[in-house]
Coordinates of C-alpha atoms in Angstrom, one line a residue:
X1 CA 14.2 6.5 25.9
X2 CA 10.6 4.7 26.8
X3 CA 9.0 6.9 23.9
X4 CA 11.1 5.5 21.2
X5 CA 8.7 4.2 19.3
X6 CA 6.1 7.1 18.9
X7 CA 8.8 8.9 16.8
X8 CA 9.3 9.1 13.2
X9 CA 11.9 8.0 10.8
X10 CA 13.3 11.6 10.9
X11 CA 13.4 12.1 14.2
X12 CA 14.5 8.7 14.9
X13 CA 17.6 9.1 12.2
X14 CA 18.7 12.4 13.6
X15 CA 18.7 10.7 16.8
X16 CA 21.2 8.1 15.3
X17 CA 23.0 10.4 13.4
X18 CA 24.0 12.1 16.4
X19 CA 24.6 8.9 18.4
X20 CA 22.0 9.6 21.4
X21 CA 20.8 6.6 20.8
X22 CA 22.2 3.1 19.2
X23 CA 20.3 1.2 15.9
X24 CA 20.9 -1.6 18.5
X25 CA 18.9 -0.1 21.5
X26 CA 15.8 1.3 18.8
X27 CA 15.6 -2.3 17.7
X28 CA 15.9 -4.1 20.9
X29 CA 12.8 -1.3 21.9
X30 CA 10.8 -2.5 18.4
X31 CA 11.2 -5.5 18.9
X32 CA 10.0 -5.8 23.0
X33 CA 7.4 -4.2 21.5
X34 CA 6.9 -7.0 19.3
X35 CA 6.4 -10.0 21.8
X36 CA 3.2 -11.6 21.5
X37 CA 3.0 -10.3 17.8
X38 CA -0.2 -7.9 18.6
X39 CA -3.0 -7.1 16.3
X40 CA -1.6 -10.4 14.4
X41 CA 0.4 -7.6 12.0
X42 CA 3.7 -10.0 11.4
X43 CA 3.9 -13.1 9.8
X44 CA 7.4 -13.8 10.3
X45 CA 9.8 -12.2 13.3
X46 CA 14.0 -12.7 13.9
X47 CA 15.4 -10.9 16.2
X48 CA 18.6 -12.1 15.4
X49 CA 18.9 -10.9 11.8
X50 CA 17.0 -7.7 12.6
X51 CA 19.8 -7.1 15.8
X52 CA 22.6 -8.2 13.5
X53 CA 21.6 -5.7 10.7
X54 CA 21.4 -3.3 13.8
X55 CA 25.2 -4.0 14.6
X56 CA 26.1 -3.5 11.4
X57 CA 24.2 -0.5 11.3
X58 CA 26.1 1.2 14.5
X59 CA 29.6 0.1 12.8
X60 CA 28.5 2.6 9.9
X61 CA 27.1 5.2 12.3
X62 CA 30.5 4.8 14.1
X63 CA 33.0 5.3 11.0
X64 CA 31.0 7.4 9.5
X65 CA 29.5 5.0 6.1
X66 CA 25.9 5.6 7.1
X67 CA 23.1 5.8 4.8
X68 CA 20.4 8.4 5.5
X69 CA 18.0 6.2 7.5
X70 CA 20.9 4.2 9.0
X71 CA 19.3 2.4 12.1
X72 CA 15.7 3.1 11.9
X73 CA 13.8 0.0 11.9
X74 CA 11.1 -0.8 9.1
X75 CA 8.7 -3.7 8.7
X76 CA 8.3 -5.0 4.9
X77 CA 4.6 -6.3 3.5
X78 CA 4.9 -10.3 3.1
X79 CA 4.5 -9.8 -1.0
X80 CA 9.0 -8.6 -1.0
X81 CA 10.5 -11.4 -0.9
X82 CA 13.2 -11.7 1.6
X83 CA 16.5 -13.7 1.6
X84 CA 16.4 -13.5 5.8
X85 CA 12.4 -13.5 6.4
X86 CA 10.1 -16.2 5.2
X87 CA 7.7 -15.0 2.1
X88 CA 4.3 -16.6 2.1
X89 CA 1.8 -13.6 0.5
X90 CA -0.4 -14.1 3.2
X91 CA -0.7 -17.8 1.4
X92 CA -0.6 -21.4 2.4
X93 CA 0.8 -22.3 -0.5
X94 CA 3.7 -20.5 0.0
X95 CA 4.1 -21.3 3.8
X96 CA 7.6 -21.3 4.8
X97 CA 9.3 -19.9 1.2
X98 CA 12.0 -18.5 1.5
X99 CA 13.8 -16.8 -1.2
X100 CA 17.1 -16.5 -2.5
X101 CA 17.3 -13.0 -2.8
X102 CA 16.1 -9.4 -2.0
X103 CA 13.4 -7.4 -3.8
X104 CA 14.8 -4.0 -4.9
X105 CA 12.4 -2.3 -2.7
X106 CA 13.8 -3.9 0.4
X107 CA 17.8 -3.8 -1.0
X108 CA 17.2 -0.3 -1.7
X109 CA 15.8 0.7 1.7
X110 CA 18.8 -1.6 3.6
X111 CA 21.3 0.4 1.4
X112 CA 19.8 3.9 2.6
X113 CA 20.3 2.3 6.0
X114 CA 17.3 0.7 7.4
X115 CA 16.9 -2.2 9.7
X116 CA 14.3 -5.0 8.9
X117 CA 12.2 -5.8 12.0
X118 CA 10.3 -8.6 9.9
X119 CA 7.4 -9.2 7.6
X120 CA 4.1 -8.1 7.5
X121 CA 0.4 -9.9 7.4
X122 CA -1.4 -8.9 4.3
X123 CA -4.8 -10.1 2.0
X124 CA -3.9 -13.6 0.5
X125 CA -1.5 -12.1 -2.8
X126 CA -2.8 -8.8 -1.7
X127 CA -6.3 -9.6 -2.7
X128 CA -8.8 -7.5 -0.5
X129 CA -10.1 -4.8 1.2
X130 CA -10.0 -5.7 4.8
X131 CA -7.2 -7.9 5.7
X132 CA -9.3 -10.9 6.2
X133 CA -8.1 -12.9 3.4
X134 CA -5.1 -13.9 4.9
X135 CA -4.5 -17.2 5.3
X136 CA -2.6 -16.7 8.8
X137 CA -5.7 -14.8 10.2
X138 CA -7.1 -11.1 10.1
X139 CA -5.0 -8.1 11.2
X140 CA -6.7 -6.1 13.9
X141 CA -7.3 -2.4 13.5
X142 CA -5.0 -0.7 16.8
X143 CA -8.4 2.4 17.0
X144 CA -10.7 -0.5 17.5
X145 CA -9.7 -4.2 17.8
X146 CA -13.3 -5.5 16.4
X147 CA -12.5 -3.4 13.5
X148 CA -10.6 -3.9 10.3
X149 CA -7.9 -2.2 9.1
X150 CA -8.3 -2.0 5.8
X151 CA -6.4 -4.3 2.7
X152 CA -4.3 -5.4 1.9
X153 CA -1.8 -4.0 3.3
X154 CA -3.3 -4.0 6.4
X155 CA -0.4 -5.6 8.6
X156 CA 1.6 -2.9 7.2
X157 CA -0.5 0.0 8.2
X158 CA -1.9 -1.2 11.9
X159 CA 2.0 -1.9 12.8
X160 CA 2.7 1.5 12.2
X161 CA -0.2 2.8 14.0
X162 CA 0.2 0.7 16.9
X163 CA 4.0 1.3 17.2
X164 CA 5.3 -1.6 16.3
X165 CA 7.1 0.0 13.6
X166 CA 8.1 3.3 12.4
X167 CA 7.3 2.8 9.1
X168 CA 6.4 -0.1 6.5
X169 CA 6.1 -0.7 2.8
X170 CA 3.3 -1.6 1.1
X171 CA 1.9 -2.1 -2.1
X172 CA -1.0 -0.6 -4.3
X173 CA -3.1 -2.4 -6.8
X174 CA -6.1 -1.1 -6.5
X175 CA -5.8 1.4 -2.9
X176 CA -3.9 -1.4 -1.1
X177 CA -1.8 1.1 0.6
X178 CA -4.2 4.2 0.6
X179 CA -7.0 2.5 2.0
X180 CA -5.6 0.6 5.3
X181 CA -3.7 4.2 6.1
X182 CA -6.9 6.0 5.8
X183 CA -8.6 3.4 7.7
X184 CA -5.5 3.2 11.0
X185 CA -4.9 6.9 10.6
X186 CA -1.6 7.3 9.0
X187 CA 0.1 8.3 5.6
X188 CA 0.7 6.6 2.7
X189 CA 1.7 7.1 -0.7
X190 CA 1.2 4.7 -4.1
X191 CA 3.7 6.5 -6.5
X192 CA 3.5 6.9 -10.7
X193 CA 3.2 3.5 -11.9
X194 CA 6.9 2.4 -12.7
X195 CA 8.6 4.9 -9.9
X196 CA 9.6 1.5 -8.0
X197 CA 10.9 -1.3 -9.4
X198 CA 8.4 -4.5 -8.9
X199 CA 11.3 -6.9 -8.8
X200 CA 11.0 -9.3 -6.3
X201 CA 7.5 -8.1 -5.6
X202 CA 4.8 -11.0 -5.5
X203 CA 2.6 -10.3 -8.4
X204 CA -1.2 -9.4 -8.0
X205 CA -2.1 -7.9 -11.1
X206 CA 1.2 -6.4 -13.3
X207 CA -0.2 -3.1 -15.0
X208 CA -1.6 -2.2 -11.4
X209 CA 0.9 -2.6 -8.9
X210 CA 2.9 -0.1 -7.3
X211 CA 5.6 -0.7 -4.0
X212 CA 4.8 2.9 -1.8
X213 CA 6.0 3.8 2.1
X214 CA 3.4 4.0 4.7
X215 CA 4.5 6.2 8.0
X216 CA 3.0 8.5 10.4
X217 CA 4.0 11.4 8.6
X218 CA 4.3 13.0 5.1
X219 CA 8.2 13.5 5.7
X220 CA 8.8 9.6 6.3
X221 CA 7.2 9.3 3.1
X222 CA 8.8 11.9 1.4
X223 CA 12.0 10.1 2.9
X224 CA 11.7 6.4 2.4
X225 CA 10.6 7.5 -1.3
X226 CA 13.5 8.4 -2.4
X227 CA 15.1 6.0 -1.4
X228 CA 12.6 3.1 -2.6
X229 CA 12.3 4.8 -6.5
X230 CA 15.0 4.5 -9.4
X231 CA 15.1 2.7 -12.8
X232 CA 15.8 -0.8 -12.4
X233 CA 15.2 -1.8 -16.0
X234 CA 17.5 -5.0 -15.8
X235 CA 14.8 -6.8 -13.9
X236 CA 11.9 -5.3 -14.0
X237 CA 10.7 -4.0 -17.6
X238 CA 7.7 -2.1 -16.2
X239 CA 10.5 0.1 -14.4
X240 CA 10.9 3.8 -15.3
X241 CA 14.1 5.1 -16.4
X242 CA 14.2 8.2 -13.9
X243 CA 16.4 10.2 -12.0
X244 CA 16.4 9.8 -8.6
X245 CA 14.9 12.6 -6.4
X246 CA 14.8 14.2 -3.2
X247 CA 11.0 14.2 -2.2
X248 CA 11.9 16.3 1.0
X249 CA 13.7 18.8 -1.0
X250 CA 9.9 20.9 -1.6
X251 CA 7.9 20.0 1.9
X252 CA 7.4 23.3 3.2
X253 CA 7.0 25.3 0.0
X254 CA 3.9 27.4 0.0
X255 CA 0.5 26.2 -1.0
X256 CA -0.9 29.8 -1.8
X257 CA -2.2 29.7 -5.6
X258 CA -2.3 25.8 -5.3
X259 CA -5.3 24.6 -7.2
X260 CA -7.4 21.8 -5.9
X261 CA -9.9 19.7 -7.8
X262 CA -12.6 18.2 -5.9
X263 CA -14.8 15.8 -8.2
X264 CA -18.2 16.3 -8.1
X265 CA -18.3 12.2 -8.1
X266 CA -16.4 11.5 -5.2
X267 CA -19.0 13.9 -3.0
X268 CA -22.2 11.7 -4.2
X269 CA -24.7 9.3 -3.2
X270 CA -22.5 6.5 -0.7
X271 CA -20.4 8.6 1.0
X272 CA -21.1 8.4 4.5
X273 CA -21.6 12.0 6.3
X274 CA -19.3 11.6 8.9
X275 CA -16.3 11.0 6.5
X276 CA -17.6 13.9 4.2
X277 CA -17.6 16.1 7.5
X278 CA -13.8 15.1 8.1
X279 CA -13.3 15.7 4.3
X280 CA -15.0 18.8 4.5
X281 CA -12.5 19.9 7.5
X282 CA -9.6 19.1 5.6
X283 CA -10.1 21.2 2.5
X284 CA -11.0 23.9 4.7
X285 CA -7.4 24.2 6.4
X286 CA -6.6 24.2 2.6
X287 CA -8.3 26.9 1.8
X288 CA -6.4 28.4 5.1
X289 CA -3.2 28.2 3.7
X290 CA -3.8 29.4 0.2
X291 CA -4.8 27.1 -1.8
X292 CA -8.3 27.5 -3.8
X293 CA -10.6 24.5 -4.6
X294 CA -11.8 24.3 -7.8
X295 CA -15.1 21.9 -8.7
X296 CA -14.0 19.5 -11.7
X297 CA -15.6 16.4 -13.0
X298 CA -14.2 12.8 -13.2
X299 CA -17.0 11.1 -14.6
X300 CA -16.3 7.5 -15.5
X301 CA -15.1 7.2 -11.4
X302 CA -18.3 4.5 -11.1
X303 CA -16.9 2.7 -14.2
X304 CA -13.7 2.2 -12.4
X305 CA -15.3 -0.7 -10.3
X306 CA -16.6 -3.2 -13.7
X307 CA -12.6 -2.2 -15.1
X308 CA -10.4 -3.1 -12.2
X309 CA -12.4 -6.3 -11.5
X310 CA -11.7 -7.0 -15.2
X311 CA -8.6 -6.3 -15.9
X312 CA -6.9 -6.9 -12.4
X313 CA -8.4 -11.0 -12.0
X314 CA -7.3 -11.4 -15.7
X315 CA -4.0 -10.4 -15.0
X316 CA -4.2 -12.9 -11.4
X317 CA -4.8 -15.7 -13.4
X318 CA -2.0 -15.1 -15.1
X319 CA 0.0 -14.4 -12.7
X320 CA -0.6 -17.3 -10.2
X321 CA -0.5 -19.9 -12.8
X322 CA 3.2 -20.3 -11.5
X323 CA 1.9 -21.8 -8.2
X324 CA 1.1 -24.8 -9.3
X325 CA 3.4 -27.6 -6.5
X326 CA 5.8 -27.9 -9.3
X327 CA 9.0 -25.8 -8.4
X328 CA 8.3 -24.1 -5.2
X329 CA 5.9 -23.6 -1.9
X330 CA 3.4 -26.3 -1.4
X331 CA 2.5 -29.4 -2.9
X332 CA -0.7 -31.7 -2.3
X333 CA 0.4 -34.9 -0.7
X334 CA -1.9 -37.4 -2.5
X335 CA -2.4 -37.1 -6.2
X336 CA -2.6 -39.9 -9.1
X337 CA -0.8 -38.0 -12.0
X338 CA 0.3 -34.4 -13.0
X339 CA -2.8 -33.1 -13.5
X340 CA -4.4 -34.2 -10.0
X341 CA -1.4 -32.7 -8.3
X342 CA -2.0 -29.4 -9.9
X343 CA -5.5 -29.5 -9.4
X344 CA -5.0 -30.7 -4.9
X345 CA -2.2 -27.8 -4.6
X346 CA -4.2 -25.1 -5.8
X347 CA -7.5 -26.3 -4.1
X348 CA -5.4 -26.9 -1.0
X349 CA -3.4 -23.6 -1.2
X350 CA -5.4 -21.0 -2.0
X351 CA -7.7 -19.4 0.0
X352 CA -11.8 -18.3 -1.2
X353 CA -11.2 -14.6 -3.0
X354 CA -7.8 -16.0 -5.1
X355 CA -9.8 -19.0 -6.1
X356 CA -12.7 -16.2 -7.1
X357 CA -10.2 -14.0 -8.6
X358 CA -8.9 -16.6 -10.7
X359 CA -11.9 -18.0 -12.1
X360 CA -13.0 -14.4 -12.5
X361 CA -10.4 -13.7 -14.7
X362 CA -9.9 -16.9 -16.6
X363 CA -13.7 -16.4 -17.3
X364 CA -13.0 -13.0 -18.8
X365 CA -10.1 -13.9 -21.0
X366 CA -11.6 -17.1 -22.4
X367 CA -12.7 -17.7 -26.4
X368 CA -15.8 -16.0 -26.8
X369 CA -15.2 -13.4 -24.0
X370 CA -12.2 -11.6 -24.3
X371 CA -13.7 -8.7 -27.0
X372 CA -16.9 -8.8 -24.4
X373 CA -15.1 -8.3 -21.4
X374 CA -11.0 -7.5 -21.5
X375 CA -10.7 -5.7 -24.5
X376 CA -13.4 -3.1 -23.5
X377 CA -12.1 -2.4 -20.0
X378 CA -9.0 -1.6 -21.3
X379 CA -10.6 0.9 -23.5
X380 CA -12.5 2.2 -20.7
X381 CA -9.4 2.3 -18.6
X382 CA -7.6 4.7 -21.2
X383 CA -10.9 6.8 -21.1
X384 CA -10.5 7.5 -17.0
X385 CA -6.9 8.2 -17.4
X386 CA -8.0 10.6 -20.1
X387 CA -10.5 12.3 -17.3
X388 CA -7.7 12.7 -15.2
X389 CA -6.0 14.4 -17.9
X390 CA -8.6 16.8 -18.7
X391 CA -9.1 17.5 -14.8
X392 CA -5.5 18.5 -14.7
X393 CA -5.8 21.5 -16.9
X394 CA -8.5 23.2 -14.5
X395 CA -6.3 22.2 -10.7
X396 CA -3.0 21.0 -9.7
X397 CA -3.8 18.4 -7.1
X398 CA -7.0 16.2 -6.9
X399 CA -8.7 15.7 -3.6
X400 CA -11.5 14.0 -1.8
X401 CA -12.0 10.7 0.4
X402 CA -10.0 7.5 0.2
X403 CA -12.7 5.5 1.2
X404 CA -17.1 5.9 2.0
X405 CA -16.7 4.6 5.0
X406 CA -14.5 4.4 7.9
X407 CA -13.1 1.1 9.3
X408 CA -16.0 -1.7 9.2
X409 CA -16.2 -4.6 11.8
X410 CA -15.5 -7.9 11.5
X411 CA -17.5 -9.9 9.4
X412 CA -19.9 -7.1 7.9
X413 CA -19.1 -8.1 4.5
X414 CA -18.4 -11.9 5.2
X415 CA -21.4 -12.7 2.6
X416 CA -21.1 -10.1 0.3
X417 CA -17.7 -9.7 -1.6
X418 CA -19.4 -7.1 -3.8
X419 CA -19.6 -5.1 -0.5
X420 CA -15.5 -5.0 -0.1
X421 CA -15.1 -3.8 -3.9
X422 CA -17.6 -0.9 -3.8
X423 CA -15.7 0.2 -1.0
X424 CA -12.4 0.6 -3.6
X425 CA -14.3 3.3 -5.5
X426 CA -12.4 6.2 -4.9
X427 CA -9.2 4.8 -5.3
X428 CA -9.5 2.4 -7.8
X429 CA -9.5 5.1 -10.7
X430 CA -6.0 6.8 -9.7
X431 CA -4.7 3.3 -9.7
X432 CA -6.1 2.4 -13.3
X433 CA -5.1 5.2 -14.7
X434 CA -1.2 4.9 -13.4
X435 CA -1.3 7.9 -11.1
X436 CA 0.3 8.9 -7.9
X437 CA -1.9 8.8 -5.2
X438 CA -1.5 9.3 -1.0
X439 CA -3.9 9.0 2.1
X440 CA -3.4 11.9 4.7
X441 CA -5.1 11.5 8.1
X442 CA -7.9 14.3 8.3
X443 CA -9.7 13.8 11.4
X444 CA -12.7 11.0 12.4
X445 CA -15.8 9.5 12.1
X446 CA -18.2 7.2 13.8
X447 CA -16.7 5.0 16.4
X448 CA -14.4 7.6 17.1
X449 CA -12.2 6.0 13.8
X450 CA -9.6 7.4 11.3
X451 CA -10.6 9.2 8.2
X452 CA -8.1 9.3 5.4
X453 CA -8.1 12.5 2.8
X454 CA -6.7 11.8 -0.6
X455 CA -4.4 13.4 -2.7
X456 CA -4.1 12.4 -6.3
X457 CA -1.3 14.0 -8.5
X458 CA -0.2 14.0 -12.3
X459 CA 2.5 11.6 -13.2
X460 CA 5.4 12.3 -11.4
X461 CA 4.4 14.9 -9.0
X462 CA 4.9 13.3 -6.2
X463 CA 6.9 15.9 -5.0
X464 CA 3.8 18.3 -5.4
X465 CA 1.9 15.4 -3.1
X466 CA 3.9 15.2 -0.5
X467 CA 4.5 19.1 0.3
X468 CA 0.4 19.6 -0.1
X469 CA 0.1 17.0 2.5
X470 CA 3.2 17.9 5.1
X471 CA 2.0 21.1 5.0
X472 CA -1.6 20.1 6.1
X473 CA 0.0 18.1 8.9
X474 CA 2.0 21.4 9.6
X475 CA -1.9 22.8 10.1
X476 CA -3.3 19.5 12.2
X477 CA -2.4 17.4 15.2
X478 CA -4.4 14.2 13.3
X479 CA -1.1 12.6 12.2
X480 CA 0.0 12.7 15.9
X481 CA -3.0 11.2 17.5
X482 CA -2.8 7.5 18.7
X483 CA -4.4 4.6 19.7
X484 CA -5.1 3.7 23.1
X485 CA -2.1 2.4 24.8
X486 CA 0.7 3.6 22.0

């Protein structure tokens, strides 16, 4: 079938299922489609462990074993650590790693049957906006080649929206998967902080981030959640003690009565008509099927930009203390004594924005500046999750745009870091406050580029998300549009 890899993880499991096509012939498809590595989306491809895991796959299809999404190919972001792929977090000091086992995220979605194609380019330890803090290059936006495709999980989304993969995970710190799907037109969901386990996921910044599926469609999603989410307190404390859940169970139940808040401060001064217009649309086709918008108030959403770029640096510097030449990844060559060798692997390693993040957050946490700085951004942290809590007693669902802008090009904000971060402020505050959040294709803007609507839920409503947004793309054709030449 030559249009194998425009369909979905549904239709490519039923498919399967039914044995019209082999695991073997949709990987040998993915990966042809592969050669050349275009838009620069993988970091590391081997077609022999992805068409072994497809064998294996087709045994279980055969005798009946499978797993719900046995055979369907997806790509993981290069911050899971792999025993089969190489694990660098878009970092030279972890060129060539490879580790000696799974993350939980990428065991779990092998279990429910999925073949890995490889591992995806991302922002250097998923710090950024645009996916040009990679240390193995920028990842190219599939709409628009000059473009980016948003950060970091920017290999993640542009391999879906290119073909190169069905589907992808990614992970959200700070809008890391919301952004890039809003900005390559596909969906993507950050679930309730602690839904999915963070074992064996690189750390950015701990309280932050969030493993989440990124797919054409709200039903992948809704699929590859349930099978990425479950209590894994063992080894990861940070991991939530739930039941597992059918996310697909609720798709198509009716929006009528469904309230939805639109904040008064995601509609202000910044947002860029043309994605208000697509937003606009959007709630519009809401209102279609029932559901009524309400007007609410988050009002500490410009606050949300001084907090994270607090509290998520002092956590990095934390964090990537442990990359230091000692145990793992790479080591300067020429040093005089301990300290030297520490001081050449990190300068050699890592990349501009982790050395700013770093000093950033060693700054904030030092003697003298941790009341200043740390303490009250956690305090104003607790105060935007409290918004949110208030703004759930007037709606159900919270909606508005992921991002000001569409997809910017190359280079725009090459001087002006500031720039990238401003362009976080609309998902930043979910993310603070714990929240599950999703990006839902709702038309486009200038250039003719993507525009991402987002959905923010209480904690644990994901289910309520995801039916809210499969039913939209019930109502629209923008999750099926394409770029040129997919």
């Amino acid at each position: 079938m030559s249009e194998l890899h425009n369909l979905s993880v549904k239709a490519l499991a039923t498919l399967l299922h039914t044995k019209e096509v082999s695991a073997v012939e949709v990987a040998t498809r993915f990966l042809a489609r592969m050669g050349g590595n275009p838009h620069n989306a993988f970091l590391d491809i081997d077609s022999e462990v992805t068409l072994a895991q497809a064998r294996a796959s087709d045994a279980k299809l055969a005798d009946g074993t499978a797993g719900p999404m046995e055979g369907v190919p997806v790509a993981h972001k290069d911050v899971f650590v792999t025993r089969d792929f190489a694990t660098t977090a878009g970092s030279k000091i972890l060129s060539g790693y490879r580790s000696p086992f799974d993350a939980t995220v990428v065991q779990r979605l092998r279990t429910a049957g999925m073949v890995t194609l490889g591992k995806l380019n991302c922002d250097e330890f998923a710090m950024g906006s645009a996916n040009e803090n990679s240390a193995y290059g920028p990842v190219q936006n599939p709409w628009d080649m000059a473009r980016v495709p948003g950060g970091s999980s920017g290999g993640s989304a542009a391999a879906v929206a290119a073909g190169l993969a069905p589907a992808a995970t990614g992970t959200d710190t700070g809008g890391s998967i919301r952004q890039p799907a809003s900005f390559c037109g596909i969906t993507g969901i950050k679930p309730t902080y602690g839904r999915a386990s963070r074992y064996g996921m690189i750390a950015y910044a701990s309280s932050l981030d969030q493993a989440g599926p990124m797919a054409r469609t709200a039903e992948d999603c809704a699929l590859m959640l349930s099978a990425m989410c479950g209590g894994d307190i063992d080894r990861d404390s940070t991991s939530l003690e739930m039941p597992t859940e059918d996310f697909a169970a609720s798709l198509n139940n009716s929006l009528e009565g469904l309230r939805i808040g639109i904040p008064k401060e995601f509609f202000g001064e910044g947002l860029h008509a043309d994605v208000r217009t697509a937003v606009d649309g959007a709630l519009r086709e809401y209102e279609k099927l029932g559901a009524k918008l309400v007007p609410i108030s988050l009002p500490r959403t410009e606050l949300s930009i001084p907090v994270y770029y607090i509290i998520a640096p002092a956590e990095a510097s934390s964090n990537l203390s442990r990359f230091d030449g000692v145990k793992f990844g790479h080591r300067a060559k020429d040093y005089t004594d301990l300290v030297d060798m520490y001081k050449k692997t990190r300068a050699e390693g890592f990349g501009g924005e982790v050395k700013r993040r770093i000093m950033t957050g060693a700054y904030v946490l030092s003697h003298g500046y941790y009341d200043a700085y740390y303490l009250q951004a956690q305090k104003i942290r607790r105060m935007i999750a409290d918004d949110f809590q208030n703004a759930f007693k007037e709606c159900d669902v919270i909606a508005g745009p992921v991002a000001p802008c569409v997809a910017w090009r190359f280079g725009e904000n090459a001087n002006d870091p500031v720039a990238d971060y401003l362009a976080d402020i609309f998902t930043l505050p979910a993310s603070l406050a714990g929240l599950p959040g999703m990006s839902v294709p709702a038309g486009f803007g200038a250039g003719g580029m993507p525009v991402g609507l987002q959905l923010i839920a209480n904690y644990f409503k994901e289910a309520q998300l995801l039916n809210a947004a499969h039913r939209l793309q019930q109502a629209t054709d923008f999750h099926l549009q394409k770029p040129a030449g997919v």
